[in-house]
Amino acid sequence: METILSIKNLDKKYGAVHAVNNLSFDIKKGAVYGILGPNGSGKSTTLGIILNVVNKTSGEFSWFDGNLSTHDALKKVGAIIERPNFYPYMTATQNLALICKIKGISTEKIDEKLKTVNLFERKDSKFKTFSLGMKQRLAIASALLNDPEILILDEPTNGLDPQGIHEIRQIIKSIAANGTTILLASHLLDEVEKVCSHVVVIRKGVKLYSGRVDEMTASKGLFELKIENNKEKLIQILENHEAIDRITQDHETIIATLKKDISATEINQYLFEDGLVLSHLVKRKPSLEQQFLDLTNNN
Ligand code: ADP
Ligand code: MG
């Protein structure tokens, strides 16, 4: 698969602040990537570096397999990394036409891009009459005017109401469905879960996980067990079971974390054959949220 962007050992220091710490990852054509991390974890700095608006301290990045200069490569990139600035007394169409003129590109795509972001019906309304969500959608349209290979968005739903958030996410998905690669930075786990196929999780500039979102969630899960008596024997037998990774206790509940997939029926049968009768047995998968908290807290 074609590599759109390759980042290797990227580092950025602002004085004593190590904003990006030895970060490496690749972006392949056609997927939706999230950079996920709490506020201050280095997401915007990373985007700024790859867009040539922030100077890196060390490391490398290359666009499109390094076949183009960064200047030429960025002509194939659409990005919104700051609150968009449009002229309040100009209409949506007029604002986009001005951007085309500044960038030296044709105006022929304006209507198409306004349709993509569901603003075609409002194309002749002045920018100042737009809601925050509509303003953000116009910004997305402006970033699409040159039919970029990749669209880069920094916290695209920040400050929007639930309806506005939903609309932006739907639009991002439809742009991706048309074949445009997407890279979005977000501190919202559920945003990444809903919109992205791939994720790079960072904390304090350090990469904690990169890979498919669904593989991040593919942990084997855990059992919650309770027993009225023979608790020590239960723990000992569980510890010796090949599917069980480790045992922890939460008051009367025993938590058995799995390293292999096994059903509640199987474990119940196995324990019963050893004379152990449970009073409680539930199989759970840790939520992505729990895994994200585990990742960002324990490293
Ligand atoms: P995020 O986008 O994940 O919230 P940022 O990339 O904005 O994180 O910031 C990462 C770290 O770098 C933070 O500690 C932030 O305070 C610091 N930082 C960002 N920009 C600057 C700057 N221009 N000067 C000094 N420190 C900065
Ligand atoms: Mg940021």
mmCIF file of C-alpha atoms and ligand atoms in Angstrom:
data_model
loop_
_atom_site.group_PDB
_atom_site.id
_atom_site.type_symbol
_atom_site.label_atom_id
_atom_site.label_comp_id
_atom_site.label_asym_id
_atom_site.label_seq_id
_atom_site.Cartn_x
_atom_site.Cartn_y
_atom_site.Cartn_z
ATOM 1 C CA MET A 1 0.000 0.000 0.000
ATOM 2 C CA GLU A 2 1.226 3.467 -0.844
ATOM 3 C CA THR A 3 2.754 5.428 2.012
ATOM 4 C CA ILE A 4 1.406 8.957 2.291
ATOM 5 C CA LEU A 5 3.518 10.049 5.244
ATOM 6 C CA SER A 6 6.374 8.443 7.116
ATOM 7 C CA ILE A 7 7.575 9.868 10.435
ATOM 8 C CA LYS A 8 10.830 8.585 11.958
ATOM 9 C CA ASN A 9 12.239 9.407 15.392
ATOM 10 C CA LEU A 10 10.643 12.834 15.365
ATOM 11 C CA ASP A 11 11.590 15.039 18.307
ATOM 12 C CA LYS A 12 10.559 18.507 19.404
ATOM 13 C CA LYS A 13 11.691 20.369 22.490
ATOM 14 C CA TYR A 14 10.364 23.744 23.594
ATOM 15 C CA GLY A 15 13.080 24.580 26.108
ATOM 16 C CA ALA A 16 12.588 22.065 28.897
ATOM 17 C CA VAL A 17 9.298 20.746 27.467
ATOM 18 C CA HIS A 18 9.763 17.571 25.457
ATOM 19 C CA ALA A 19 6.629 18.000 23.325
ATOM 20 C CA VAL A 20 7.339 15.190 20.826
ATOM 21 C CA ASN A 21 9.603 12.356 21.961
ATOM 22 C CA ASN A 22 11.138 9.992 19.386
ATOM 23 C CA LEU A 23 7.852 9.539 17.539
ATOM 24 C CA SER A 24 7.632 7.185 14.560
ATOM 25 C CA PHE A 25 4.639 6.047 12.528
ATOM 26 C CA ASP A 26 3.496 5.642 8.928
ATOM 27 C CA ILE A 27 0.301 6.694 7.222
ATOM 28 C CA LYS A 28 -0.915 4.514 4.386
ATOM 29 C CA LYS A 29 -3.247 5.601 1.631
ATOM 30 C CA GLY A 30 -6.979 5.244 2.147
ATOM 31 C CA ALA A 31 -7.256 4.826 5.919
ATOM 32 C CA VAL A 32 -8.525 7.151 8.638
ATOM 33 C CA TYR A 33 -5.849 7.770 11.270
ATOM 34 C CA GLY A 34 -6.335 9.279 14.678
ATOM 35 C CA ILE A 35 -3.630 10.775 16.848
ATOM 36 C CA LEU A 36 -5.141 10.281 20.275
ATOM 37 C CA GLY A 37 -3.802 11.727 23.493
ATOM 38 C CA PRO A 38 -4.724 13.965 26.396
ATOM 39 C CA ASN A 39 -4.336 17.731 26.104
ATOM 40 C CA GLY A 40 -0.691 18.755 25.935
ATOM 41 C CA SER A 41 0.477 15.376 24.636
ATOM 42 C CA GLY A 42 2.053 16.802 21.470
ATOM 43 C CA LYS A 43 -0.642 16.240 18.843
ATOM 44 C CA SER A 44 -0.773 19.780 17.461
ATOM 45 C CA THR A 45 3.008 20.064 17.579
ATOM 46 C CA THR A 46 3.306 16.889 15.490
ATOM 47 C CA LEU A 47 0.810 18.197 12.926
ATOM 48 C CA GLY A 48 2.602 21.563 12.865
ATOM 49 C CA ILE A 49 5.924 19.882 12.116
ATOM 50 C CA ILE A 50 4.655 17.764 9.227
ATOM 51 C CA LEU A 51 2.937 20.854 7.767
ATOM 52 C CA ASN A 52 6.149 22.907 8.002
ATOM 53 C CA VAL A 53 4.781 25.502 10.402
ATOM 54 C CA VAL A 54 6.734 24.236 13.441
ATOM 55 C CA ASN A 55 10.457 23.441 13.303
ATOM 56 C CA LYS A 56 11.418 19.976 14.491
ATOM 57 C CA THR A 57 14.344 19.529 16.890
ATOM 58 C CA SER A 58 15.458 16.256 15.263
ATOM 59 C CA GLY A 59 14.179 13.228 13.373
ATOM 60 C CA GLU A 60 12.656 12.945 9.935
ATOM 61 C CA PHE A 61 9.399 12.881 8.080
ATOM 62 C CA SER A 62 8.767 12.318 4.410
ATOM 63 C CA TRP A 63 5.670 12.789 2.298
ATOM 64 C CA PHE A 64 4.679 10.448 -0.549
ATOM 65 C CA ASP A 65 7.720 8.159 -0.271
ATOM 66 C CA GLY A 66 10.035 11.160 -0.379
ATOM 67 C CA ASN A 67 9.485 11.649 -4.100
ATOM 68 C CA LEU A 68 8.518 15.302 -3.787
ATOM 69 C CA SER A 69 9.967 18.314 -1.965
ATOM 70 C CA THR A 70 7.959 19.170 1.148
ATOM 71 C CA HIS A 71 6.794 22.332 -0.624
ATOM 72 C CA ASP A 72 5.349 20.359 -3.562
ATOM 73 C CA ALA A 73 4.036 17.571 -1.339
ATOM 74 C CA LEU A 74 2.034 20.028 0.746
ATOM 75 C CA LYS A 75 0.121 21.073 -2.379
ATOM 76 C CA LYS A 76 -1.483 17.605 -2.173
ATOM 77 C CA VAL A 77 -2.399 18.041 1.489
ATOM 78 C CA GLY A 78 -5.503 19.748 2.873
ATOM 79 C CA ALA A 79 -5.225 20.865 6.494
ATOM 80 C CA ILE A 80 -7.134 22.757 9.148
ATOM 81 C CA ILE A 81 -4.988 23.273 12.208
ATOM 82 C CA GLU A 82 -6.331 26.590 13.470
ATOM 83 C CA ARG A 83 -9.764 28.163 13.788
ATOM 84 C CA PRO A 84 -10.638 29.094 10.231
ATOM 85 C CA ASN A 85 -10.609 32.761 9.261
ATOM 86 C CA PHE A 86 -13.148 33.808 6.699
ATOM 87 C CA TYR A 87 -14.560 37.190 5.812
ATOM 88 C CA PRO A 88 -17.786 37.707 7.809
ATOM 89 C CA TYR A 89 -19.591 39.832 5.200
ATOM 90 C CA MET A 90 -18.780 37.553 2.284
ATOM 91 C CA THR A 91 -20.889 34.514 1.396
ATOM 92 C CA ALA A 92 -19.670 30.931 1.617
ATOM 93 C CA THR A 93 -19.098 30.858 -2.150
ATOM 94 C CA GLN A 94 -17.298 34.196 -2.173
ATOM 95 C CA ASN A 95 -15.002 33.128 0.663
ATOM 96 C CA LEU A 96 -14.104 29.899 -1.145
ATOM 97 C CA ALA A 97 -13.563 31.767 -4.430
ATOM 98 C CA LEU A 98 -11.113 34.068 -2.665
ATOM 99 C CA ILE A 99 -9.207 31.072 -1.287
ATOM 100 C CA CYS A 100 -9.011 29.589 -4.792
ATOM 101 C CA LYS A 101 -7.579 32.888 -6.058
ATOM 102 C CA ILE A 102 -4.989 33.052 -3.249
ATOM 103 C CA LYS A 103 -3.949 29.431 -3.779
ATOM 104 C CA GLY A 104 -3.977 29.767 -7.564
ATOM 105 C CA ILE A 105 -6.442 26.930 -8.106
ATOM 106 C CA SER A 106 -9.578 26.650 -10.219
ATOM 107 C CA THR A 107 -12.968 27.670 -8.751
ATOM 108 C CA GLU A 108 -14.769 24.826 -10.520
ATOM 109 C CA LYS A 109 -14.859 22.562 -7.433
ATOM 110 C CA ILE A 110 -16.577 25.062 -5.134
ATOM 111 C CA ASP A 111 -20.140 23.756 -5.549
ATOM 112 C CA GLU A 112 -19.037 20.131 -5.286
ATOM 113 C CA LYS A 113 -17.147 20.779 -2.039
ATOM 114 C CA LEU A 114 -20.024 22.777 -0.555
ATOM 115 C CA LYS A 115 -22.231 19.754 -1.250
ATOM 116 C CA THR A 116 -19.705 17.454 0.424
ATOM 117 C CA VAL A 117 -20.012 19.437 3.665
ATOM 118 C CA ASN A 118 -23.805 19.934 3.371
ATOM 119 C CA LEU A 119 -23.580 23.688 2.876
ATOM 120 C CA PHE A 120 -24.690 23.967 -0.744
ATOM 121 C CA GLU A 121 -28.134 25.265 0.248
ATOM 122 C CA ARG A 122 -26.417 28.014 2.274
ATOM 123 C CA LYS A 123 -23.815 28.922 -0.333
ATOM 124 C CA ASP A 124 -25.124 32.483 -0.719
ATOM 125 C CA SER A 125 -25.423 33.170 3.027
ATOM 126 C CA LYS A 126 -22.893 35.446 4.658
ATOM 127 C CA PHE A 127 -20.268 33.715 6.758
ATOM 128 C CA LYS A 128 -21.282 35.719 9.837
ATOM 129 C CA THR A 129 -24.707 34.050 9.840
ATOM 130 C CA PHE A 130 -23.167 30.582 10.195
ATOM 131 C CA SER A 131 -23.191 28.475 13.368
ATOM 132 C CA LEU A 132 -19.845 27.251 14.691
ATOM 133 C CA GLY A 133 -20.493 23.838 13.124
ATOM 134 C CA MET A 134 -21.223 25.424 9.724
ATOM 135 C CA LYS A 135 -18.046 27.498 9.987
ATOM 136 C CA GLN A 136 -16.060 24.355 10.653
ATOM 137 C CA ARG A 137 -17.738 22.619 7.707
ATOM 138 C CA LEU A 138 -16.848 25.551 5.447
ATOM 139 C CA ALA A 139 -13.255 25.209 6.628
ATOM 140 C CA ILE A 140 -13.333 21.540 5.622
ATOM 141 C CA ALA A 141 -14.715 22.535 2.194
ATOM 142 C CA SER A 142 -11.879 25.041 1.802
ATOM 143 C CA ALA A 143 -9.289 22.381 2.644
ATOM 144 C CA LEU A 144 -10.802 20.099 -0.016
ATOM 145 C CA LEU A 145 -10.767 22.617 -2.885
ATOM 146 C CA ASN A 146 -7.568 21.205 -4.387
ATOM 147 C CA ASP A 147 -8.739 17.561 -4.065
ATOM 148 C CA PRO A 148 -6.009 16.680 -1.541
ATOM 149 C CA GLU A 149 -4.655 13.138 -1.144
ATOM 150 C CA ILE A 150 -4.882 13.582 2.611
ATOM 151 C CA LEU A 151 -7.021 15.765 4.839
ATOM 152 C CA ILE A 152 -5.541 16.763 8.209
ATOM 153 C CA LEU A 153 -7.807 18.000 10.999
ATOM 154 C CA ASP A 154 -6.830 19.129 14.495
ATOM 155 C CA GLU A 155 -9.616 18.544 17.048
ATOM 156 C CA PRO A 156 -12.306 18.979 14.379
ATOM 157 C CA THR A 157 -15.278 18.846 16.757
ATOM 158 C CA ASN A 158 -13.956 21.019 19.592
ATOM 159 C CA GLY A 159 -16.536 23.474 20.871
ATOM 160 C CA LEU A 160 -19.431 22.073 18.826
ATOM 161 C CA ASP A 161 -22.809 20.960 20.156
ATOM 162 C CA PRO A 162 -23.778 17.262 19.858
ATOM 163 C CA GLN A 163 -25.609 17.780 16.556
ATOM 164 C CA GLY A 164 -22.637 19.699 15.122
ATOM 165 C CA ILE A 165 -20.258 16.997 16.322
ATOM 166 C CA HIS A 166 -22.362 14.299 14.672
ATOM 167 C CA GLU A 167 -22.480 16.199 11.358
ATOM 168 C CA ILE A 168 -18.723 16.741 11.250
ATOM 169 C CA ARG A 169 -18.055 13.059 12.007
ATOM 170 C CA GLN A 170 -20.463 11.958 9.261
ATOM 171 C CA ILE A 171 -18.773 14.295 6.788
ATOM 172 C CA ILE A 172 -15.307 13.010 7.718
ATOM 173 C CA LYS A 173 -16.513 9.447 7.164
ATOM 174 C CA SER A 174 -18.026 10.287 3.779
ATOM 175 C CA ILE A 175 -14.825 12.047 2.660
ATOM 176 C CA ALA A 176 -12.873 8.953 3.702
ATOM 177 C CA ALA A 177 -15.338 6.701 1.879
ATOM 178 C CA ASN A 178 -14.491 8.605 -1.306
ATOM 179 C CA GLY A 179 -10.859 7.564 -0.962
ATOM 180 C CA THR A 180 -9.260 10.547 0.753
ATOM 181 C CA THR A 181 -6.817 9.570 3.489
ATOM 182 C CA ILE A 182 -7.510 11.323 6.793
ATOM 183 C CA LEU A 183 -5.361 12.199 9.771
ATOM 184 C CA LEU A 184 -7.139 13.734 12.718
ATOM 185 C CA ALA A 185 -5.901 14.725 16.142
ATOM 186 C CA SER A 186 -8.282 14.283 19.038
ATOM 187 C CA HIS A 187 -8.258 13.987 22.811
ATOM 188 C CA LEU A 188 -11.612 12.186 22.587
ATOM 189 C CA LEU A 189 -11.433 8.436 22.699
ATOM 190 C CA ASP A 190 -14.968 7.933 21.428
ATOM 191 C CA GLU A 191 -14.287 10.226 18.473
ATOM 192 C CA VAL A 192 -11.352 8.071 17.403
ATOM 193 C CA GLU A 193 -13.372 4.916 18.039
ATOM 194 C CA LYS A 194 -16.260 6.200 15.902
ATOM 195 C CA VAL A 195 -14.324 7.752 13.032
ATOM 196 C CA CYS A 196 -10.881 6.150 12.713
ATOM 197 C CA SER A 197 -9.640 2.786 11.473
ATOM 198 C CA HIS A 198 -6.116 3.321 12.823
ATOM 199 C CA VAL A 199 -4.789 5.106 15.873
ATOM 200 C CA VAL A 200 -1.525 6.395 17.277
ATOM 201 C CA VAL A 201 -1.914 6.895 21.023
ATOM 202 C CA ILE A 202 0.540 9.402 22.516
ATOM 203 C CA ARG A 203 1.160 10.745 25.978
ATOM 204 C CA LYS A 204 3.741 13.418 26.809
ATOM 205 C CA GLY A 205 5.008 13.140 23.245
ATOM 206 C CA VAL A 206 5.720 9.390 23.562
ATOM 207 C CA LYS A 207 3.943 6.813 21.407
ATOM 208 C CA LEU A 208 2.115 4.235 23.539
ATOM 209 C CA TYR A 209 0.269 2.298 20.825
ATOM 210 C CA SER A 210 -0.126 2.384 17.101
ATOM 211 C CA GLY A 211 -2.220 0.081 15.029
ATOM 212 C CA ARG A 212 -5.764 -0.707 14.109
ATOM 213 C CA VAL A 213 -8.472 0.612 16.414
ATOM 214 C CA ASP A 214 -10.234 -2.775 16.408
ATOM 215 C CA GLU A 215 -7.018 -4.568 17.404
ATOM 216 C CA MET A 216 -6.589 -2.206 20.301
ATOM 217 C CA THR A 217 -9.970 -3.469 21.468
ATOM 218 C CA ALA A 218 -9.196 -7.130 20.768
ATOM 219 C CA SER A 219 -8.039 -8.001 24.245
ATOM 220 C CA LYS A 220 -9.213 -11.382 25.462
ATOM 221 C CA GLY A 221 -11.216 -9.983 28.345
ATOM 222 C CA LEU A 222 -11.627 -11.188 31.916
ATOM 223 C CA PHE A 223 -13.826 -13.220 34.264
ATOM 224 C CA GLU A 224 -15.383 -11.932 37.451
ATOM 225 C CA LEU A 225 -15.914 -14.797 39.908
ATOM 226 C CA LYS A 226 -17.294 -15.196 43.424
ATOM 227 C CA ILE A 227 -17.442 -18.227 45.656
ATOM 228 C CA GLU A 228 -18.957 -18.703 49.137
ATOM 229 C CA ASN A 229 -16.120 -20.884 50.454
ATOM 230 C CA ASN A 230 -12.926 -22.505 49.187
ATOM 231 C CA LYS A 231 -11.687 -19.146 47.860
ATOM 232 C CA GLU A 232 -8.025 -20.090 48.268
ATOM 233 C CA LYS A 233 -8.495 -23.300 46.312
ATOM 234 C CA LEU A 234 -10.350 -21.402 43.579
ATOM 235 C CA ILE A 235 -7.494 -18.918 43.199
ATOM 236 C CA GLN A 236 -4.948 -21.701 43.075
ATOM 237 C CA ILE A 237 -6.819 -23.606 40.382
ATOM 238 C CA LEU A 238 -7.372 -20.485 38.318
ATOM 239 C CA GLU A 239 -3.682 -19.618 38.545
ATOM 240 C CA ASN A 240 -2.833 -22.970 37.030
ATOM 241 C CA HIS A 241 -5.249 -22.633 34.110
ATOM 242 C CA GLU A 242 -3.554 -22.111 30.753
ATOM 243 C CA ALA A 243 -6.052 -19.494 29.544
ATOM 244 C CA ILE A 244 -5.599 -17.261 32.580
ATOM 245 C CA ASP A 245 -2.948 -14.590 32.622
ATOM 246 C CA ARG A 246 -3.265 -13.218 36.169
ATOM 247 C CA ILE A 247 -5.577 -13.055 39.168
ATOM 248 C CA THR A 248 -6.496 -9.955 41.134
ATOM 249 C CA GLN A 249 -9.072 -9.410 43.874
ATOM 250 C CA ASP A 250 -11.566 -6.661 44.417
ATOM 251 C CA HIS A 251 -13.216 -7.232 47.816
ATOM 252 C CA GLU A 252 -15.067 -10.551 47.456
ATOM 253 C CA THR A 253 -14.718 -10.601 43.659
ATOM 254 C CA ILE A 254 -11.893 -12.463 41.974
ATOM 255 C CA ILE A 255 -10.813 -11.054 38.622
ATOM 256 C CA ALA A 256 -9.150 -13.487 36.222
ATOM 257 C CA THR A 257 -7.582 -11.727 33.228
ATOM 258 C CA LEU A 258 -7.382 -13.924 30.149
ATOM 259 C CA LYS A 259 -4.570 -14.550 27.716
ATOM 260 C CA LYS A 260 -6.596 -17.012 25.626
ATOM 261 C CA ASP A 261 -10.223 -16.906 24.636
ATOM 262 C CA ILE A 262 -12.321 -19.221 26.783
ATOM 263 C CA SER A 263 -16.062 -19.214 27.447
ATOM 264 C CA ALA A 264 -17.795 -18.855 30.797
ATOM 265 C CA THR A 265 -19.306 -22.323 30.270
ATOM 266 C CA GLU A 266 -15.883 -23.899 29.837
ATOM 267 C CA ILE A 267 -14.429 -22.323 32.962
ATOM 268 C CA ASN A 268 -17.556 -23.130 34.962
ATOM 269 C CA GLN A 269 -17.395 -26.790 33.898
ATOM 270 C CA TYR A 270 -13.684 -26.963 34.674
ATOM 271 C CA LEU A 271 -14.140 -25.581 38.195
ATOM 272 C CA PHE A 272 -17.214 -27.731 38.894
ATOM 273 C CA GLU A 273 -15.224 -30.844 38.037
ATOM 274 C CA ASP A 274 -12.803 -29.798 40.790
ATOM 275 C CA GLY A 275 -15.693 -29.508 43.234
ATOM 276 C CA LEU A 276 -15.921 -25.715 43.124
ATOM 277 C CA VAL A 277 -19.394 -24.176 42.849
ATOM 278 C CA LEU A 278 -19.416 -20.479 42.007
ATOM 279 C CA SER A 279 -21.965 -17.982 43.301
ATOM 280 C CA HIS A 280 -21.128 -15.490 40.539
ATOM 281 C CA LEU A 281 -19.491 -15.732 37.102
ATOM 282 C CA VAL A 282 -19.413 -13.020 34.423
ATOM 283 C CA LYS A 283 -17.205 -12.606 31.386
ATOM 284 C CA ARG A 284 -16.269 -9.031 30.483
ATOM 285 C CA LYS A 285 -14.188 -7.274 27.888
ATOM 286 C CA PRO A 286 -12.389 -4.187 29.120
ATOM 287 C CA SER A 287 -13.822 -1.190 27.272
ATOM 288 C CA LEU A 288 -11.624 0.758 24.910
ATOM 289 C CA GLU A 289 -11.929 3.528 27.453
ATOM 290 C CA GLN A 290 -10.421 1.345 30.168
ATOM 291 C CA GLN A 291 -7.637 0.262 27.839
ATOM 292 C CA PHE A 292 -6.921 3.873 26.930
ATOM 293 C CA LEU A 293 -6.785 4.812 30.613
ATOM 294 C CA ASP A 294 -4.503 1.841 31.298
ATOM 295 C CA LEU A 295 -2.253 2.938 28.435
ATOM 296 C CA THR A 296 -2.100 6.578 29.403
ATOM 297 C CA ASN A 297 -1.777 6.051 33.166
ATOM 298 C CA ASN A 298 0.599 3.170 33.581
ATOM 299 C CA ASN A 299 3.410 4.103 31.235
HETATM 300 P P1 ADP B 1 -1.809 18.807 22.163
HETATM 301 O O1 ADP B 1 -2.112 19.327 20.800
HETATM 302 O O2 ADP B 1 -1.719 17.319 22.243
HETATM 303 O O3 ADP B 1 -2.746 19.347 23.204
HETATM 304 P P2 ADP B 1 0.567 20.441 21.951
HETATM 305 O O4 ADP B 1 1.332 19.892 20.803
HETATM 306 O O5 ADP B 1 -0.215 21.678 21.724
HETATM 307 O O6 ADP B 1 -0.332 19.294 22.586
HETATM 308 O O7 ADP B 1 1.580 20.738 23.148
HETATM 309 C C1 ADP B 1 2.537 19.782 23.590
HETATM 310 C C2 ADP B 1 3.395 20.421 24.684
HETATM 311 O O8 ADP B 1 4.194 21.445 24.105
HETATM 312 C C3 ADP B 1 2.598 21.078 25.795
HETATM 313 O O9 ADP B 1 3.295 20.892 26.991
HETATM 314 C C4 ADP B 1 2.581 22.529 25.388
HETATM 315 O O10 ADP B 1 2.453 23.363 26.520
HETATM 316 C C5 ADP B 1 3.938 22.686 24.739
HETATM 317 N N1 ADP B 1 3.938 23.728 23.685
HETATM 318 C C6 ADP B 1 3.173 23.732 22.566
HETATM 319 N N2 ADP B 1 3.450 24.816 21.804
HETATM 320 C C7 ADP B 1 4.402 25.507 22.438
HETATM 321 C C8 ADP B 1 5.111 26.732 22.155
HETATM 322 N N3 ADP B 1 4.887 27.427 21.037
HETATM 323 N N4 ADP B 1 6.020 27.138 23.064
HETATM 324 C C9 ADP B 1 6.257 26.440 24.190
HETATM 325 N N5 ADP B 1 5.642 25.291 24.514
HETATM 326 C C10 ADP B 1 4.712 24.819 23.653
HETATM 327 MG MG MG B 2 -3.748 20.468 20.191
#
